[in-house]
mmCIF file of C-alpha atoms in Angstrom:
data_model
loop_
_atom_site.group_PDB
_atom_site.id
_atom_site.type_symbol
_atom_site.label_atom_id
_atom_site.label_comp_id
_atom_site.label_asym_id
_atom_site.label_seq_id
_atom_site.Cartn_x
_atom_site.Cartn_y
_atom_site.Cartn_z
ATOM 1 C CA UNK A 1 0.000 0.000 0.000
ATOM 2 C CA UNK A 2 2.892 2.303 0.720
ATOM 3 C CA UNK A 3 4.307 1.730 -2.771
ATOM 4 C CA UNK A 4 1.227 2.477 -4.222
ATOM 5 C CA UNK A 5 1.182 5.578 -2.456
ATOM 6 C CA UNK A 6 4.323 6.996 -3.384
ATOM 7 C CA UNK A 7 3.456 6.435 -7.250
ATOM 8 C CA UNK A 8 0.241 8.478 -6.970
ATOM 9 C CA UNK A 9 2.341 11.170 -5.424
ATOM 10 C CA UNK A 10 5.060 11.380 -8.591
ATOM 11 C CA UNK A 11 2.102 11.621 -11.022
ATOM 12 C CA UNK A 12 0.429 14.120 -8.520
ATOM 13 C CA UNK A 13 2.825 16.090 -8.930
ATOM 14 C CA UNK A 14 3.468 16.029 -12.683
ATOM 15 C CA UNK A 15 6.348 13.407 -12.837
ATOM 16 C CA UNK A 16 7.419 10.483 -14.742
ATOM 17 C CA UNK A 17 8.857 7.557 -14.543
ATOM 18 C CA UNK A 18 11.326 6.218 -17.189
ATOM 19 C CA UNK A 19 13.550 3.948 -18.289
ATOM 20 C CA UNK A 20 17.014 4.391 -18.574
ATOM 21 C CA UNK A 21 17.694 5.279 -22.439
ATOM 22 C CA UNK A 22 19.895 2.472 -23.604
ATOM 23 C CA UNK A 23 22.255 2.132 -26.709
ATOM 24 C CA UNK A 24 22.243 -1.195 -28.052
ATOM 25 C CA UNK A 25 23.711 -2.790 -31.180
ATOM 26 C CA UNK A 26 21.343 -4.323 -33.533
ATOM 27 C CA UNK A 27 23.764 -5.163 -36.426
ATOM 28 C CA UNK A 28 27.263 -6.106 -36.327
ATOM 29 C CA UNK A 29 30.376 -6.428 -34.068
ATOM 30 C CA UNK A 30 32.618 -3.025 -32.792
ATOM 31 C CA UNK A 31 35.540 -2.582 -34.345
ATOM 32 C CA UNK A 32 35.279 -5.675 -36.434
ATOM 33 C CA UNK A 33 34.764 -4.955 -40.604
ATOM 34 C CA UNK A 34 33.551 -7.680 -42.827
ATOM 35 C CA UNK A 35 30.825 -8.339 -45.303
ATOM 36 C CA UNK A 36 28.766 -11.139 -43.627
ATOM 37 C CA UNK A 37 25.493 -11.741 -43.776
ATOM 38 C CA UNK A 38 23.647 -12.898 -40.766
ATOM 39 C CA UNK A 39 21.517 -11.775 -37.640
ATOM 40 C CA UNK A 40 22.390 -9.244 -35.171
ATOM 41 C CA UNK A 41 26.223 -9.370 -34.269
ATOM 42 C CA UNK A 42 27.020 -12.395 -36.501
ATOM 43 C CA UNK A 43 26.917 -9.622 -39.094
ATOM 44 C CA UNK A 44 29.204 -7.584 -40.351
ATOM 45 C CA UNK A 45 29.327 -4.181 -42.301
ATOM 46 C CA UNK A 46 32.799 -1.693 -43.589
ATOM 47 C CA UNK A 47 32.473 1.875 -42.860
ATOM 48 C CA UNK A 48 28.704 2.108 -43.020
ATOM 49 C CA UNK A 49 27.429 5.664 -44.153
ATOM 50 C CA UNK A 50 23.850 6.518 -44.316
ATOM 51 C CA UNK A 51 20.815 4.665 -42.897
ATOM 52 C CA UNK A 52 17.179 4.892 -44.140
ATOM 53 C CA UNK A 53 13.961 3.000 -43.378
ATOM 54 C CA UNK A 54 11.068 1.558 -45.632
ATOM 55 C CA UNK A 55 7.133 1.813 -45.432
ATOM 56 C CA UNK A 56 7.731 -1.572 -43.557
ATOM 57 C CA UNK A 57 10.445 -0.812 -41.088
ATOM 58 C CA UNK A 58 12.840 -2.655 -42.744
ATOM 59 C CA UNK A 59 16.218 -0.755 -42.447
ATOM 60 C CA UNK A 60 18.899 -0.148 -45.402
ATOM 61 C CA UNK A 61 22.232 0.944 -45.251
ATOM 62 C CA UNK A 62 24.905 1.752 -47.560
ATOM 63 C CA UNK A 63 27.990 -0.061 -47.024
ATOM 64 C CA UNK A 64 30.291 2.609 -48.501
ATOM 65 C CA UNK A 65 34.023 0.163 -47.892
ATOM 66 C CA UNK A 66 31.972 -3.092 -49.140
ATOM 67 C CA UNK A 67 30.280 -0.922 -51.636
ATOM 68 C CA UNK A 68 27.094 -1.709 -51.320
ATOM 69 C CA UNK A 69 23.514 -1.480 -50.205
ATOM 70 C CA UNK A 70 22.721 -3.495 -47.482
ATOM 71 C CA UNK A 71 19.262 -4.613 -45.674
ATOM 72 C CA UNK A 72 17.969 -4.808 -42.123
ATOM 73 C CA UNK A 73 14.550 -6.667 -41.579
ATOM 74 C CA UNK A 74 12.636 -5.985 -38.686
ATOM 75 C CA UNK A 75 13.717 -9.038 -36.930
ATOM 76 C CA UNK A 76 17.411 -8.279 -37.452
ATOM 77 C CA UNK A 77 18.405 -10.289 -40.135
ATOM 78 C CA UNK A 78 21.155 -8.553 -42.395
ATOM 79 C CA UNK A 79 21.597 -9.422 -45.995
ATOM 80 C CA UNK A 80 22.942 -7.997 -48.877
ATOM 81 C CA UNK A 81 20.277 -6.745 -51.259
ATOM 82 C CA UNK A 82 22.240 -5.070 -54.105
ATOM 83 C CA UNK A 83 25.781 -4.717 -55.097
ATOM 84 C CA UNK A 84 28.655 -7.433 -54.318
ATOM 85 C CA UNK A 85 30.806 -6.681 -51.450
ATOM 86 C CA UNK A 86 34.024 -5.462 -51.666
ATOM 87 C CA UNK A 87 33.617 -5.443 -55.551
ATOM 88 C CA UNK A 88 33.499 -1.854 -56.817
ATOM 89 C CA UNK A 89 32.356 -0.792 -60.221
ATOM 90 C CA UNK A 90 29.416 1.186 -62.123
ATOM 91 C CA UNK A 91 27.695 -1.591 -63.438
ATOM 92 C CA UNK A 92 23.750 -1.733 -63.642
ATOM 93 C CA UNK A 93 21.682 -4.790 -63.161
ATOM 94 C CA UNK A 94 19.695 -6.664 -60.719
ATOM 95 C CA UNK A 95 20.940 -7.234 -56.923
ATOM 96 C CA UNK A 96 24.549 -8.693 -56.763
ATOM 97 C CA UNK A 97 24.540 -7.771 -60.498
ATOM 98 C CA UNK A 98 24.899 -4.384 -59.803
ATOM 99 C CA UNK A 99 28.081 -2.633 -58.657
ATOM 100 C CA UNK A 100 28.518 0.732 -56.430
ATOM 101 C CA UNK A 101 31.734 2.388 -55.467
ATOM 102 C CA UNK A 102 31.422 3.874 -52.299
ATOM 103 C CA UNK A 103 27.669 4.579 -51.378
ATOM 104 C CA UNK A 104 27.330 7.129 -48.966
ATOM 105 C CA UNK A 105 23.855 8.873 -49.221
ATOM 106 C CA UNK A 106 20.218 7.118 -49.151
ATOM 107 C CA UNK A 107 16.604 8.363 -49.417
ATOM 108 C CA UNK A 108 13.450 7.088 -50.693
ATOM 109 C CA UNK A 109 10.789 8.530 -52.500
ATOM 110 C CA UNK A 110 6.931 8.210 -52.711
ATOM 111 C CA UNK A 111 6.952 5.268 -54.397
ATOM 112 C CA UNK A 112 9.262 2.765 -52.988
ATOM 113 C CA UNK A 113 12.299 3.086 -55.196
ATOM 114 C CA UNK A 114 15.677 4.206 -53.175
ATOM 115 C CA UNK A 115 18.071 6.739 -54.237
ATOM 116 C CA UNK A 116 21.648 6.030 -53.673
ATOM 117 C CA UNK A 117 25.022 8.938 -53.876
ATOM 118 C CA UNK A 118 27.187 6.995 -55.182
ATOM 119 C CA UNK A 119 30.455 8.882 -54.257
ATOM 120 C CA UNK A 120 33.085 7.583 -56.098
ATOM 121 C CA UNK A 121 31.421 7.252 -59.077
ATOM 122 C CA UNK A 122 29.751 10.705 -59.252
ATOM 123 C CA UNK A 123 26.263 9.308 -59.837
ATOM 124 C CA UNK A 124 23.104 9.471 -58.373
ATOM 125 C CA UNK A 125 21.480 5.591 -58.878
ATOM 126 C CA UNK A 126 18.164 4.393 -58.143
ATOM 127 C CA UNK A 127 17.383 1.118 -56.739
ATOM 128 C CA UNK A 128 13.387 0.025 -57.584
ATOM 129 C CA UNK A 129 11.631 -1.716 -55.244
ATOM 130 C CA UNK A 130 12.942 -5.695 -56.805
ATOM 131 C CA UNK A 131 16.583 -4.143 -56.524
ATOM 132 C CA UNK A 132 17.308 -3.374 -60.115
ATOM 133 C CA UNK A 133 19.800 -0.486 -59.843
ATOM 134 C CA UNK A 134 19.912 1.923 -62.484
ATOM 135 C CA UNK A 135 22.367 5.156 -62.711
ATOM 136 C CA UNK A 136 19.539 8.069 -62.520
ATOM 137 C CA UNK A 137 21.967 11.066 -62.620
ATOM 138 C CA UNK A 138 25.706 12.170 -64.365
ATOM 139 C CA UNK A 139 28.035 10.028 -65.970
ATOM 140 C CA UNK A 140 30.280 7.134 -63.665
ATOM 141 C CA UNK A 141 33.928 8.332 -63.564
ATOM 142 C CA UNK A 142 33.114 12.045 -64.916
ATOM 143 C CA UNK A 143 32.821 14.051 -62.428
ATOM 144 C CA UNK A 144 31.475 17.827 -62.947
ATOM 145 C CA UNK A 145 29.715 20.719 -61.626
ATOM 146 C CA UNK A 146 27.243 20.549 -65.369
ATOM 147 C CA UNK A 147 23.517 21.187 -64.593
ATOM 148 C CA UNK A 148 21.339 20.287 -67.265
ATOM 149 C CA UNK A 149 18.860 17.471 -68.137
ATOM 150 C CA UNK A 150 19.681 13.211 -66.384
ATOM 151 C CA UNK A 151 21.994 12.159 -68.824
ATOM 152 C CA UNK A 152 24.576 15.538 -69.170
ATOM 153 C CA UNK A 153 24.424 16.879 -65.435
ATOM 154 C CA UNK A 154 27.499 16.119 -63.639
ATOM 155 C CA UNK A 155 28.624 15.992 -59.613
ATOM 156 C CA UNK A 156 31.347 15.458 -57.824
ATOM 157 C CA UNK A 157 31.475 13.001 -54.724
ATOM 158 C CA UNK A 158 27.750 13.374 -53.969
ATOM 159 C CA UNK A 159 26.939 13.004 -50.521
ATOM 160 C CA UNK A 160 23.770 12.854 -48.488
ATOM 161 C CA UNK A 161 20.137 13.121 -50.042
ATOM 162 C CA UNK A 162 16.641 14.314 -49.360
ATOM 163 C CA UNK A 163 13.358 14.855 -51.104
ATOM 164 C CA UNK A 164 10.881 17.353 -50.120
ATOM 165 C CA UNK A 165 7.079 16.993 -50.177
ATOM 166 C CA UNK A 166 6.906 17.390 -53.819
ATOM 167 C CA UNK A 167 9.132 15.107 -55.270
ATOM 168 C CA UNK A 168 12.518 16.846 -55.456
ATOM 169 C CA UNK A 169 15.412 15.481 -54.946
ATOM 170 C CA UNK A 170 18.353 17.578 -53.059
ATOM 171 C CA UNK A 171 21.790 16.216 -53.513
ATOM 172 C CA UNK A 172 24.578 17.730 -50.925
ATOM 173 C CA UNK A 173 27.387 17.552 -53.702
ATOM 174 C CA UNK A 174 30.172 17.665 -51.231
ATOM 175 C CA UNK A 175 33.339 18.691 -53.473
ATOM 176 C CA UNK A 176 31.603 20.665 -55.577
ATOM 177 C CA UNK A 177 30.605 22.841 -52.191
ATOM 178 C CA UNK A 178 27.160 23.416 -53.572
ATOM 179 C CA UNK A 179 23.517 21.883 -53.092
ATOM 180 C CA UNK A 180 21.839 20.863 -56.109
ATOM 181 C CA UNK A 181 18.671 19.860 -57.415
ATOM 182 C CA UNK A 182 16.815 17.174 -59.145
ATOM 183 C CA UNK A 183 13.376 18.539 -60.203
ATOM 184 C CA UNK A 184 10.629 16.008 -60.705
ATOM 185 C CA UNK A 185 11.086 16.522 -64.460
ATOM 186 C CA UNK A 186 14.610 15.268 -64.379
ATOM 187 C CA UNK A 187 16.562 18.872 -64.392
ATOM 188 C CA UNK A 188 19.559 19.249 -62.191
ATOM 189 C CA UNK A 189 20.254 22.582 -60.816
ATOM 190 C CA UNK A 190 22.718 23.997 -58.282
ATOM 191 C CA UNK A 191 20.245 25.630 -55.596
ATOM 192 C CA UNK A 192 23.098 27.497 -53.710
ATOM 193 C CA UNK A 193 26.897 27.586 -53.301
ATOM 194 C CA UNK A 194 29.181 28.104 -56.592
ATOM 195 C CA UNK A 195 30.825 25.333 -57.880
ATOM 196 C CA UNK A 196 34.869 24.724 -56.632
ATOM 197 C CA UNK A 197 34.586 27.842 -54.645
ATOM 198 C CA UNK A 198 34.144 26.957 -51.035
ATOM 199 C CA UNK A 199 34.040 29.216 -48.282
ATOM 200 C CA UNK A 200 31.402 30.305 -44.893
ATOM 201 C CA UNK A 201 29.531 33.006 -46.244
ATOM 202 C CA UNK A 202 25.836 33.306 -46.188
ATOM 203 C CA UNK A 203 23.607 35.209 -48.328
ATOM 204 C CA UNK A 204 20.931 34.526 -51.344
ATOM 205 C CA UNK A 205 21.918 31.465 -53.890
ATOM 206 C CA UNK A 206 25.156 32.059 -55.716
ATOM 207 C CA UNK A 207 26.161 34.763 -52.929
ATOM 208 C CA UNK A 208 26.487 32.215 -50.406
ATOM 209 C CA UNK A 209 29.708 29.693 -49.727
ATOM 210 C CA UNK A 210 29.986 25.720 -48.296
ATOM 211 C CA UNK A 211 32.861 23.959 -47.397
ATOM 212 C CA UNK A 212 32.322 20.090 -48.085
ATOM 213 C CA UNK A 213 28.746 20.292 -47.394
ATOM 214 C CA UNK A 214 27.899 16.410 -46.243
ATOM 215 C CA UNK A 215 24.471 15.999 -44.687
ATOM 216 C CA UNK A 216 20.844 17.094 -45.754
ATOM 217 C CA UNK A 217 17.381 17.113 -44.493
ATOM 218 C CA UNK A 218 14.229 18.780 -45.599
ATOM 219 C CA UNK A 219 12.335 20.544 -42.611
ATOM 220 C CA UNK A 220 8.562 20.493 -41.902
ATOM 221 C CA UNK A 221 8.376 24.432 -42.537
ATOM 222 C CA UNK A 222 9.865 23.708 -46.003
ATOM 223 C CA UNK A 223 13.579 24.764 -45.480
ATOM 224 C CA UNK A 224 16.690 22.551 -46.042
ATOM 225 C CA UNK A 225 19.159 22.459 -43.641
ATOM 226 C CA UNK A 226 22.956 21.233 -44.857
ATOM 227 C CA UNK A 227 25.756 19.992 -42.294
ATOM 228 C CA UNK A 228 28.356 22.025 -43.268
ATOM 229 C CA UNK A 229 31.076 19.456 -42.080
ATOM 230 C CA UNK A 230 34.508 21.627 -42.668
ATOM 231 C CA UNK A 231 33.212 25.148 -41.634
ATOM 232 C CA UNK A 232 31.479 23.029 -38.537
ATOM 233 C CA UNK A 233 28.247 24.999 -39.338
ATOM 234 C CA UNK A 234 24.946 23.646 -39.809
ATOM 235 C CA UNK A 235 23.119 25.986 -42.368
ATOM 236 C CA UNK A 236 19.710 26.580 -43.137
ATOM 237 C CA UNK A 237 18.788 26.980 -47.082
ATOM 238 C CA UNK A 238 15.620 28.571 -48.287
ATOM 239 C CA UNK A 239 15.238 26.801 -51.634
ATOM 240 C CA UNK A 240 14.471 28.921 -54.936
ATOM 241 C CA UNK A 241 11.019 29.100 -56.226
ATOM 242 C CA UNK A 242 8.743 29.629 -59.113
ATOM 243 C CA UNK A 243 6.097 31.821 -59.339
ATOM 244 C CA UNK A 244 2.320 30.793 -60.265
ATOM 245 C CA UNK A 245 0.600 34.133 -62.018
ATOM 246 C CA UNK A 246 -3.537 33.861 -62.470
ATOM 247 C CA UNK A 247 -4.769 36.177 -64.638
ATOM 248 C CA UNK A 248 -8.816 36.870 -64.238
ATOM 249 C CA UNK A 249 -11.008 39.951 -65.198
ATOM 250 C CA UNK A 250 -10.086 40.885 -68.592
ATOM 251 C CA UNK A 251 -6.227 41.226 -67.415
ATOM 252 C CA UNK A 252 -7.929 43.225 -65.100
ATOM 253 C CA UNK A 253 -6.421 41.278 -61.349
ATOM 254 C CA UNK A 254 -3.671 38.741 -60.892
ATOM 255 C CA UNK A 255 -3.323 36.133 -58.525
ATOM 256 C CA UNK A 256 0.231 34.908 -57.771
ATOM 257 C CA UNK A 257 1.148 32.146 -55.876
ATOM 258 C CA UNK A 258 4.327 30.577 -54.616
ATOM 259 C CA UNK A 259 5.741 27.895 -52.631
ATOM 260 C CA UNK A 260 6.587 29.494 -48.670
ATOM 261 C CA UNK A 261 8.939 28.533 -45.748
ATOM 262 C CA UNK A 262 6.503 28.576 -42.997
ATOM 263 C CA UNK A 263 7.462 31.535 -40.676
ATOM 264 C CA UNK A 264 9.255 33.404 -43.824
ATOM 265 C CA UNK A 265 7.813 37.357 -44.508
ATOM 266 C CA UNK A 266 7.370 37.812 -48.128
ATOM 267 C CA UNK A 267 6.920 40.945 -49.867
ATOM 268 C CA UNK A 268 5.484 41.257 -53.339
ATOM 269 C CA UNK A 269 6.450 44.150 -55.672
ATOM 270 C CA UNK A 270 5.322 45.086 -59.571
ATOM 271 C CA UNK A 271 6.389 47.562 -61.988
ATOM 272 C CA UNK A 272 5.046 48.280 -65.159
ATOM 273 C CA UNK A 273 7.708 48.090 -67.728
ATOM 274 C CA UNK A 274 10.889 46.913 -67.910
ATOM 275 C CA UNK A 275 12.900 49.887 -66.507
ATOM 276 C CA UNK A 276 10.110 50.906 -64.337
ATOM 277 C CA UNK A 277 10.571 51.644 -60.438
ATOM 278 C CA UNK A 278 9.320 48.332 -57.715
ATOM 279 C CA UNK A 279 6.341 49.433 -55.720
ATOM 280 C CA UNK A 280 5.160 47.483 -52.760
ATOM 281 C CA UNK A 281 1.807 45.388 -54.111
ATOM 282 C CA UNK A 282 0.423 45.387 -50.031
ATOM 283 C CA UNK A 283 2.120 45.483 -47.194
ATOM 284 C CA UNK A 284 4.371 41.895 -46.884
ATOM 285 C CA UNK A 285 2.961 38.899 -45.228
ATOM 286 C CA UNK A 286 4.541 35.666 -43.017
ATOM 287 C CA UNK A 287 3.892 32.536 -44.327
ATOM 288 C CA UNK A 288 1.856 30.524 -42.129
ATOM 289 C CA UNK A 289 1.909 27.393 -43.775
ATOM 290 C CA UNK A 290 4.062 25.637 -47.395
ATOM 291 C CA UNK A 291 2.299 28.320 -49.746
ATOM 292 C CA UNK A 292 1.670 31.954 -49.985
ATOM 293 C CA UNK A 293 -0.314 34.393 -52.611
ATOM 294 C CA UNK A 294 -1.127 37.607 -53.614
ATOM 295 C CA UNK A 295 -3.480 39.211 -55.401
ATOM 296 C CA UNK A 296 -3.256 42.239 -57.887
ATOM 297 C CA UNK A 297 -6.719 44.099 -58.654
ATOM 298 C CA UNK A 298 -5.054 47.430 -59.092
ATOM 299 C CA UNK A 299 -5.209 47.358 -62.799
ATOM 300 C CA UNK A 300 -2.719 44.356 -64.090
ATOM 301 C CA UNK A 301 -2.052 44.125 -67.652
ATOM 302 C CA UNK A 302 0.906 42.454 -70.225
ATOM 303 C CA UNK A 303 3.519 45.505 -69.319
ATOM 304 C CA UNK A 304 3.128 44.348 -65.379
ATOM 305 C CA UNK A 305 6.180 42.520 -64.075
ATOM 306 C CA UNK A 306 6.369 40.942 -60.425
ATOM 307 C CA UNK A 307 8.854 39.450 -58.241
ATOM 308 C CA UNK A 308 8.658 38.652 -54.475
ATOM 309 C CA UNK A 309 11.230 39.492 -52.369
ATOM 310 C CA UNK A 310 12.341 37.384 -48.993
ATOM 311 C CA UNK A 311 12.897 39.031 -45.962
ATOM 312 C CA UNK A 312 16.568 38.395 -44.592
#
C-alpha cells in the first residue's frame, strides 16, 4: 500500500517515470569490418554511411568500404540486397549484379524506389523496389559541376540526399561545395553555393559559400538544412522558387502564388515596364503554412512585371 502511495504522489505532482535510455547494437560487431550476412552481431558491415527505413520498417544501409547497399529486416536479419561486397564498379543490373563504389547517401521517394550517392562514381542511382539499380543522374567516372537534363548533369562526390514533399530530390554535392537539385522533371540545378569555390559566407543562392557540405534534411516548414562538415556549421537553405501568375477579369487582377517557408515574410512588388521603379503590391505577409499568394486588382495588364522578395 505504501508503494502504491508513493506512485500516486510522482504523477500528482506532474512526474514520470522512465527507463534508462539504452544504446544497443542491432547489427554487427565493434571494431570488427567484414561483409557477412547474418543476424544481429554475426553480421558484419565496412564503414557504413547513411541509414534509411522503408514503409515496412525494414532498415537499409549503404555499405560505402563493401560498396554496397545493405538490408535490415525488422527481426534483425542482415543481408545484402544489391551490389557485391568489396567489388566496386558502375555496373547496372539486378541485386549482386549491380556494382557501387562507395555509397554514402540514401533516401526514398513516394513510391518505394531508393536513391543512392554513389560517391566515387559521381552518380546518383536508383534502386526500384525488386533491386534493379539503375544510374539516374551524371556520368560514372566524370565528375562535374554541369547542370542540365539526367543524362549531361554532372557531380562530384555526392553526398547525403533528401526529397521534399513534392518530389525533389536535393543532392549535398560535397566537393563541388554546392547543393543541387533534381526537379521532378529530371533537371539538375545547383540551388546554392558556386561550384569549386568553397568558403562560410551566407547570403541569397550564388552569394552564399559551403565547405564540403555532407548531410541534408528537408524541414517540416519547407527549409533545407545542410551539415556544413569543414566550416562546422549547420546551415539553413531557403530553396528557390517559381512563381504561379492567375490572370482573371479581362487582365484586369492577378493572382500569384508561390511555394513558402513557414514563418518566412514575403513581400510582393510590380512595376510596369521593364525599366520601371518596384512598388510594394500590399504590405508583406509571413507565411503561415508551405504556400503563400497575392493578389493584384489594381489594374494588371501584359507591361506588369512581379517578383517577391524574402525578408533576410
Amino acid at each position: 500500500m505504501k508503494k502504491l502511495s508513493v506512485i500516486l504522489l510522482l504523477f500528482a505532482c506532474g512526474l514520470w517515470l522512465r527507463a534508462q535510455d539504452a544504446v544497443t547494437t542491432l547489427a554487427g560487431q565493434a571494431l570488427v569490418s567484414g561483409a557477412a550476412n547474418g543476424s544481429g552481431t554475426n553480421a558484419a558491415f565496412s564503414d557504413p554511411a547513411a541509414i534509411v527505413a522503408d514503409a515496412n520498417g525494414n532498415f537499409f544501409v549503404a555499405d560505402s568500404q563493401n560498396h554496397a547497399i545493405r538490408k535490415i529486416t525488422t527481426n534483425g536479419v542482415v543481408t545484402t540486397f544489391t551490389g557485391s561486397p568489396q567489388v566496386w564498379g558502375s555496373a547496372d543490373g539486378r541485386g549482386t549484379e549491380a556494382q557501387f563504389n562507395g555509397p554514402v547517401g540514401l533516401a526514398f521517394d513516394a513510391h518505394g524506389n531508393l536513391f543512392v550517392s554513389d560517391a566515387n562514381n559521381d552518380t546518383i542511382r536508383q534502386i526500384a523496389p525488386d533491386g534493379t539499380v539503375t544510374t539516374f543522374a551524371g556520368a560514372a567516372g566524370v565528375d562535374g559541376a554541369a547542370d542540365g537534363d539526367l543524362n549531361s548533369a554532372r557531380f562530384r562526390s555526392p553526398a547525403e540526399l533528401a526529397f521534399d514533399r513534392k518530389g525533389n530530390l536535393f543532392v549535398a554535392d560535397s566537393l563541388n561545395q554546392t547543393v543541387r537539385k533534381i526537379s521532378t522533371n529530371g533537371v539538375v540545378s545547383t540551388v546554392s553555393g558556386v561550384a569549386a569555390i568553397y568558403g562560410a559566407a551566407d547570403g541569397l543562392n550564388g552569394a552564399a559559400r559551403f565547405y564540403n557540405p555532407y548531410g541534408l534534411v528537408v524541414r517540416a516548414d519547407g527549409s533545407l538544412l545542410v551539415a556544413d562538415t569543414y566550416n562546422e556549421l549547420v546551415r539553413k537553405v531557403l530553396v528557390p522558387f517559381r512563381l504561379s501568375l492567375q490572370i482573371s477579369g479581362a487582365s484586369t487582377a492577378a493572382t500569384l502564388s508561390w511555394d513558402a517557408v513557414s514563418g518566412q515574410t514575403y513581400q510582393v512588388q510590380f512595376r510596369d515596364g521593364l525599366t520601371g521603379t518596384w512598388t510594394n503590391l500590399g504590405l508583406s505577409a509571413t507565411a503561415t503554412n508551405l504556400n503563400l499568394s497575392a493578389t493584384d486588382n489594381g489594374g494588371a495588364g501584359p507591361q506588369r512585371f512581379y517578383r517577391v522578395l524574402v525578408a533576410p
